[in-house]
Amino acid sequence: MYSSPKTVVVLGAAYGGCRASQILAAGLPESWRVLLIDRNSHMNNVYIFPRLSVLPGHEHKAFIPLSKVFLSEDPTLLHRCLQATVTSIRRDSITLSRAFPEHGLATTVVPYDYMIYALGSLMPPPLDLWGTDPADNIVQAKPGRNLPVYRGTKSEGIAWMKEHQKIVEDAPTILVVGGGALGIQFATDIAAIYSEKKVTLLHSRKRLLPRFDEAMHDETLKVLETMENVDVILGERLDMSSVKEQPVKHNELGQRIVRTVTGREIASDLLLMCTGQTPNTGLLKEFDPATVNPDNSLARILRTMQLSVLTAPLTSTGELEDALKQVIISEAAASIPTLEEPPMETPYPHIFVVGDAADAFGAIAAGHNAYYQGEVAARNILHLIRRSEGASGEDEPLEQYTPGPPAIKVSLGLDTAVFQSQGIVGRRDGASPDLGAALMWPAFGFKITDDDQMYE
């Protein structure tokens, strides 16, 4: 009688999910399989999306096929990459948008033994390929081009990018809202590629890139001030009611007028809203609301990357008195050194969360952090499996994740970038037009020796 293999499901095939899948595929016992599930047929290299959605000729390089993601061509392995949407999560199963009978999944319900939730965050409107309503993605002054419908294939992604490029090309004036990495990249790329366009960068705070060292703001602003076709407005927030109000307000040139909360009016032919990302934790919230922090929509995790639950508030005088006693005891013992945090328990020791969806102890939402979190989660799952099978030496505690210092690299036009790494802030010149797109492909099993190989 056929017996289904034990299964680790990995939800999301981006930086963290793919890396976790590779470690699992290399280390799982023969009777186990990895099911890597993503709604895309490929990995979206979102770090080069801003550049390639403006600069024509390189758009195909941003979409990396998942056909070699496990870094092995051994036909006896049970691991599979499935293109589907996850519609619900339960303690021991997930439900997909379709079945895969060719892989032994006769129904849409897929049982699992362990899960890694790596569904990241929802992209801001100008880069949200799945948000196909032009009124939501980009705000044009006059009815114009429509972004094509995207349903997760590489050809659709390329078509989407090309149409986005044309929309930017057609707009004489552009307002970019948001002074994080995305807004800065859009503003400087557009200004560098189209010197005749007027670009306005509006940011609600006095500092650009506020989560990083102040020197990052200083270096970025120096470059922006050298761009004659860029105006920077800091410390003013866009009044969103002016974006949605009807009838739309236009000036004599046909440009759309929006205003800040102070009443300043800004006219443009195209509005790009680059104001952050939203954690993609809706499935976890439906599964167990206590796993998602209502203040930031991030999943609560332990340092082992295991899903946890929010601590219940104190509800009685007795509980408060007990808590105060614990504080006094803790203060009395404060001089006693501890080597590590005390172990914590979770009702979901078999579920892990990595990447932008995780409330990962101050780690910024970035691909390199998701990558390392995916490694920790995968190694801990392998550890738990070996422990359950009675392997010697597996009674050691699980690995704990500690985020490194903030790090980032932001392009400032076609030739310059500003970076922060290991506490050092600096500028680099001489970047390639496609921002080194080929460098990411080997991590997914492709050795690139010619740009044409990235059409695959």
XYZ file of C-alpha atoms in Angstrom:
456
model
C 0.000 0.000 0.000
C 1.317 3.445 -0.972
C 2.324 5.606 1.938
C 2.720 9.365 1.501
C 6.182 10.651 2.367
C 6.604 12.901 5.351
C 6.459 16.498 4.217
C 7.922 19.916 4.899
C 5.928 22.601 3.112
C 7.637 25.900 2.377
C 5.245 28.695 1.490
C 6.897 31.349 -0.660
C 9.763 31.006 -3.111
C 11.695 34.211 -2.550
C 14.990 34.788 -0.764
C 14.134 33.072 2.533
C 11.867 30.305 1.283
C 14.203 29.225 -1.492
C 17.243 29.130 0.757
C 15.377 27.104 3.386
C 14.195 24.666 0.699
C 17.735 24.112 -0.518
C 19.050 23.295 2.950
C 16.111 20.980 3.623
C 16.470 19.211 0.261
C 20.122 18.540 0.990
C 19.581 17.317 4.555
C 16.237 15.541 4.853
C 16.088 11.749 5.226
C 15.181 9.831 2.063
C 11.599 9.263 3.218
C 10.939 13.022 3.468
C 10.097 15.609 0.826
C 10.045 19.385 0.441
C 7.051 20.992 -1.248
C 7.983 24.554 -2.187
C 4.792 26.444 -3.050
C 4.508 29.830 -4.727
C 1.897 31.574 -6.841
C 4.623 32.561 -9.325
C 6.323 30.276 -11.828
C 9.616 31.953 -10.941
C 11.393 33.908 -8.243
C 10.858 37.672 -8.444
C 14.170 39.442 -7.797
C 12.402 42.495 -6.419
C 15.589 44.410 -5.641
C 16.060 45.203 -9.309
C 12.361 45.788 -10.033
C 12.517 49.594 -9.677
C 15.341 49.897 -12.213
C 13.936 47.396 -14.701
C 10.427 48.862 -14.548
C 11.918 52.144 -15.807
C 14.916 51.173 -17.973
C 13.957 49.136 -21.078
C 15.814 46.077 -22.321
C 16.534 44.142 -19.105
C 13.102 43.230 -17.732
C 13.479 39.478 -18.372
C 16.430 39.317 -15.975
C 14.259 39.934 -12.904
C 12.304 36.676 -13.181
C 14.354 33.581 -12.265
C 12.813 30.157 -13.045
C 12.373 27.740 -10.140
C 13.047 24.607 -12.189
C 16.496 24.138 -10.590
C 15.819 25.642 -7.179
C 16.775 22.488 -5.228
C 20.255 22.568 -6.811
C 20.011 18.876 -7.722
C 18.848 17.006 -10.810
C 18.603 13.622 -9.068
C 15.304 12.147 -10.404
C 14.875 9.942 -7.332
C 14.361 12.908 -5.004
C 10.804 13.565 -3.887
C 11.073 17.357 -3.650
C 8.744 19.439 -5.810
C 8.128 23.103 -6.592
C 4.413 23.773 -7.128
C 2.816 26.856 -8.647
C -0.360 27.468 -6.655
C -1.947 29.864 -4.190
C -2.315 28.845 -0.560
C -5.914 29.558 0.458
C -5.879 28.400 4.096
C -3.667 26.984 6.825
C -4.469 24.433 9.516
C -2.330 22.879 12.231
C -1.463 19.857 10.085
C -2.515 20.755 6.537
C -2.765 23.548 3.999
C -5.284 24.068 1.222
C -4.136 25.037 -2.276
C -5.921 26.634 -5.205
C -5.425 23.466 -7.247
C -4.517 19.786 -6.903
C -1.404 18.126 -8.323
C -2.351 14.480 -9.051
C 0.817 14.086 -11.120
C 2.747 14.538 -7.876
C 0.494 12.376 -5.737
C -1.606 15.290 -4.455
C -5.070 14.202 -5.549
C -6.913 16.919 -3.648
C -6.243 20.534 -2.770
C -5.616 19.628 0.878
C -1.939 18.889 1.543
C -0.947 17.372 4.918
C 2.389 18.456 6.377
C 4.686 17.607 9.260
C 6.575 20.906 9.306
C 5.924 24.236 7.658
C 8.011 27.319 6.869
C 5.892 30.408 6.239
C 7.901 32.704 3.953
C 5.196 34.722 2.197
C 6.961 38.004 2.838
C 5.114 41.251 2.323
C 2.807 42.839 -0.213
C 4.716 45.209 -2.454
C 3.956 48.946 -2.675
C 1.583 49.799 -5.551
C 4.149 50.706 -8.261
C 5.733 47.242 -7.972
C 2.660 45.157 -7.141
C 2.370 42.984 -10.237
C -0.701 41.282 -8.792
C -2.510 44.595 -8.324
C -3.635 45.125 -11.903
C -5.926 48.128 -11.359
C -4.037 51.159 -12.719
C -5.946 53.392 -10.289
C -4.303 51.508 -7.426
C -0.884 50.808 -8.914
C -0.106 54.155 -10.496
C -2.163 57.315 -10.707
C -2.104 58.929 -14.141
C -3.320 62.475 -14.716
C -5.305 61.422 -17.777
C -6.652 58.050 -18.905
C -3.764 56.340 -20.619
C -2.106 52.969 -20.774
C -3.350 50.089 -18.647
C -1.025 47.660 -16.931
C -1.674 44.111 -18.177
C -3.136 41.399 -16.000
C -0.492 39.357 -14.189
C -1.181 35.817 -12.988
C 2.264 34.572 -12.077
C 4.089 33.681 -15.318
C 7.371 35.109 -16.557
C 5.914 36.243 -19.878
C 3.209 38.176 -18.027
C 5.823 39.738 -15.759
C 7.884 40.885 -18.741
C 4.782 42.370 -20.400
C 3.902 44.174 -17.159
C 7.396 45.663 -16.884
C 7.399 46.849 -20.493
C 4.059 48.591 -20.094
C 5.226 50.212 -16.848
C 8.284 51.525 -18.694
C 6.044 53.112 -21.343
C 3.792 54.729 -18.737
C 6.855 56.344 -17.122
C 8.215 57.374 -20.528
C 4.917 59.064 -21.468
C 4.754 61.210 -18.315
C 6.533 64.616 -18.520
C 6.269 65.171 -14.748
C 6.289 62.548 -11.996
C 5.584 62.737 -8.280
C 7.224 59.992 -6.197
C 5.846 59.668 -2.658
C 8.071 58.004 -0.059
C 11.704 58.565 0.878
C 12.648 54.970 1.583
C 14.808 52.887 -0.731
C 12.052 52.303 -3.305
C 11.065 55.951 -3.675
C 14.677 57.097 -3.879
C 15.510 54.484 -6.515
C 12.493 55.373 -8.624
C 13.120 59.125 -8.423
C 16.841 58.952 -9.239
C 16.510 56.329 -11.984
C 13.755 58.254 -13.765
C 15.708 61.513 -13.456
C 18.890 59.904 -14.798
C 17.251 58.091 -17.714
C 14.981 60.988 -18.722
C 16.822 64.251 -18.093
C 13.961 66.230 -19.657
C 11.438 65.063 -17.055
C 10.700 66.874 -13.821
C 10.672 64.515 -10.815
C 9.437 65.466 -7.339
C 10.298 63.283 -4.332
C 7.945 63.866 -1.389
C 8.762 62.399 2.023
C 6.807 62.864 5.251
C 9.896 62.916 7.467
C 12.864 65.259 7.607
C 15.233 62.333 7.018
C 15.481 59.979 4.077
C 16.037 56.276 4.867
C 15.120 56.876 8.530
C 15.863 53.315 9.705
C 19.531 53.705 8.829
C 22.445 55.861 9.901
C 21.944 59.603 9.431
C 24.958 59.578 7.118
C 22.842 57.585 4.638
C 20.437 60.532 4.494
C 23.326 62.969 4.071
C 24.975 61.034 1.239
C 21.677 60.456 -0.549
C 20.637 64.095 -0.305
C 24.005 65.227 -1.692
C 23.438 63.179 -4.834
C 19.809 64.299 -5.187
C 20.892 67.934 -4.976
C 23.162 67.424 -7.996
C 20.219 66.294 -10.133
C 18.807 69.436 -11.710
C 15.486 67.809 -12.622
C 14.704 66.530 -9.113
C 12.897 68.509 -6.414
C 13.006 67.068 -2.894
C 10.297 67.991 -0.369
C 10.950 66.722 3.158
C 8.767 66.898 6.237
C 5.417 67.062 4.436
C 2.891 64.242 4.282
C 0.600 63.621 1.308
C -3.083 64.160 2.075
C -4.522 60.892 0.779
C -7.985 62.382 0.473
C -6.624 64.578 -2.339
C -5.626 61.450 -4.264
C -9.057 59.852 -3.981
C -11.309 62.899 -4.232
C -13.764 63.258 -7.098
C -13.914 65.075 -9.397
C -10.179 64.904 -9.987
C -8.498 68.303 -9.805
C -6.375 69.298 -12.825
C -4.433 72.424 -13.771
C -4.404 74.168 -17.135
C -1.718 71.761 -18.405
C -3.891 68.752 -17.686
C -1.709 67.645 -14.772
C -3.353 66.089 -11.726
C -3.123 68.132 -8.534
C -2.709 66.592 -5.098
C -1.870 68.331 -1.837
C 0.026 67.749 1.359
C -1.571 67.977 4.794
C -0.172 71.521 5.071
C -2.091 72.518 1.927
C 0.832 72.606 -0.527
C -0.379 71.652 -4.004
C 1.775 69.494 -6.297
C 0.934 68.901 -9.965
C 2.160 65.894 -11.943
C 1.299 63.639 -14.857
C 2.082 60.482 -12.894
C 1.958 59.626 -9.192
C 4.020 56.725 -7.794
C 3.104 55.777 -4.216
C 6.212 54.166 -2.692
C 5.142 54.201 0.931
C 6.223 50.925 2.409
C 5.214 47.290 2.403
C 2.466 45.374 4.207
C 3.332 42.061 5.933
C 1.591 39.175 4.184
C 0.277 37.507 7.326
C -3.425 37.236 6.530
C -3.343 33.428 6.383
C -1.708 33.227 9.807
C -4.250 35.622 11.276
C -7.087 33.471 9.943
C -5.384 30.352 11.326
C -4.841 31.799 14.812
C -5.252 35.539 15.443
C -2.983 35.303 18.487
C 0.022 34.598 16.234
C -0.100 38.047 14.595
C 0.715 41.278 16.395
C -2.190 43.666 15.737
C 0.110 46.682 16.137
C 2.376 45.859 13.191
C 0.702 42.868 11.454
C 3.875 40.810 11.911
C 3.970 37.176 13.020
C 5.156 36.555 16.550
C 8.130 34.185 16.618
C 10.697 32.733 18.970
C 14.388 33.189 18.222
C 14.319 29.659 16.834
C 12.047 31.129 14.112
C 9.148 29.009 15.427
C 5.696 30.601 15.311
C 4.512 31.760 18.718
C 1.529 33.605 20.173
C 1.122 37.005 21.736
C 1.200 37.088 25.517
C -2.259 37.541 26.998
C -2.764 40.813 28.925
C -3.114 40.723 32.701
C -6.794 40.522 33.568
C -7.032 40.533 37.364
C -5.579 42.159 40.462
C -4.124 38.809 41.523
C -2.319 38.415 38.222
C -0.934 41.943 38.545
C 0.347 41.240 42.070
C 2.011 38.041 40.874
C 3.638 39.924 38.009
C 4.971 42.615 40.366
C 6.452 39.929 42.610
C 8.226 38.484 39.603
C 9.643 41.930 38.763
C 11.041 42.262 42.292
C 12.566 38.789 42.085
C 14.035 39.586 38.683
C 15.581 42.826 39.954
C 17.134 41.018 42.904
C 18.697 38.488 40.570
C 19.813 41.056 37.995
C 23.455 40.783 39.067
C 23.558 37.091 38.208
C 24.932 36.737 34.650
C 22.992 34.654 32.116
C 24.463 33.110 29.001
C 21.268 32.931 26.919
C 17.585 33.727 27.015
C 15.438 31.170 28.876
C 13.742 28.653 26.587
C 10.196 29.517 25.584
C 7.368 27.278 24.519
C 5.007 27.571 21.585
C 1.802 25.757 20.684
C 3.183 25.471 17.145
C 6.710 24.021 17.391
C 6.391 22.584 13.858
C 5.607 25.925 12.162
C 8.337 28.448 11.364
C 8.114 31.982 9.959
C 10.932 33.788 8.131
C 11.390 36.984 6.157
C 9.252 40.103 5.971
C 6.258 38.405 7.639
C 8.221 37.714 10.852
C 8.607 40.040 13.826
C 12.279 39.109 13.941
C 13.668 41.044 16.872
C 14.368 44.297 15.071
C 15.682 42.832 11.817
C 14.850 45.091 8.887
C 12.710 43.669 6.091
C 15.397 42.694 3.602
C 16.296 39.725 1.414
C 19.600 39.036 3.146
C 17.855 38.790 6.520
C 15.184 36.472 5.085
C 17.999 34.319 3.629
C 19.709 33.826 6.996
C 16.416 33.332 8.833
C 15.547 30.639 6.287
C 18.824 28.897 7.082
C 18.111 28.940 10.819
C 14.574 27.599 10.331
C 15.700 24.822 7.984
C 18.532 23.684 10.262
C 16.178 23.630 13.244
C 13.660 21.491 11.357
C 16.408 19.027 10.432
C 17.462 19.031 14.087
C 13.904 18.280 15.252
C 13.530 15.468 12.722
C 16.766 13.836 13.821
C 15.728 14.249 17.455
C 12.359 12.588 16.769
C 14.137 9.679 15.114
C 16.372 9.159 18.145
C 19.646 10.336 16.621
C 22.443 10.665 19.146
C 23.567 14.148 20.128
C 20.286 15.761 19.037
C 19.217 16.749 22.544
C 21.093 20.036 22.159
C 18.932 23.205 22.052
C 17.738 24.606 18.751
C 19.694 27.334 16.998
C 18.653 30.893 17.828
C 18.520 33.824 15.440
C 20.087 37.180 16.233
C 19.833 39.901 13.576
C 22.955 41.630 12.397
C 23.372 45.405 12.138
C 21.256 47.204 9.506
C 22.655 46.897 5.992
C 21.436 48.247 2.666
C 22.557 49.364 -0.778
C 20.474 51.954 -2.647
C 21.087 52.963 -6.256
C 21.097 56.706 -6.942
C 20.701 56.932 -10.688
C 22.476 54.696 -13.176
C 26.060 55.022 -11.948
C 26.049 55.659 -8.205
C 24.922 53.828 -5.087
C 25.003 54.580 -1.376
C 25.491 51.748 1.111
C 25.588 50.925 4.793
C 27.336 47.756 5.948
C 28.881 46.815 9.298
C 28.441 50.394 10.487
C 30.223 51.884 7.473
C 28.424 54.306 5.147
C 29.820 55.135 1.725
C 29.230 55.681 -1.975
C 30.176 53.510 -4.937
C 30.267 54.392 -8.605
C 30.245 52.275 -11.745
C 27.156 50.077 -11.274
C 25.952 48.074 -14.271
C 22.675 49.180 -15.911
C 20.890 45.983 -14.815
C 22.337 46.214 -11.270
C 24.186 42.915 -11.667
C 21.047 40.887 -12.325
C 23.019 37.783 -13.347
C 24.642 37.530 -9.915
C 21.430 36.177 -8.363
C 20.806 33.395 -10.896
C 23.472 30.884 -9.700
C 21.755 30.784 -6.289
C 18.809 29.171 -8.125
C 20.859 26.688 -10.115
C 21.685 28.689 -13.260
C 25.214 29.470 -14.397
C 24.959 32.612 -16.510
C 27.647 33.235 -19.101
C 25.503 35.218 -21.536
C 22.641 37.645 -20.948
C 20.441 35.716 -23.393
C 20.359 32.799 -20.933
C 18.185 34.921 -18.659
C 15.304 34.747 -21.148
C 14.660 31.173 -19.906
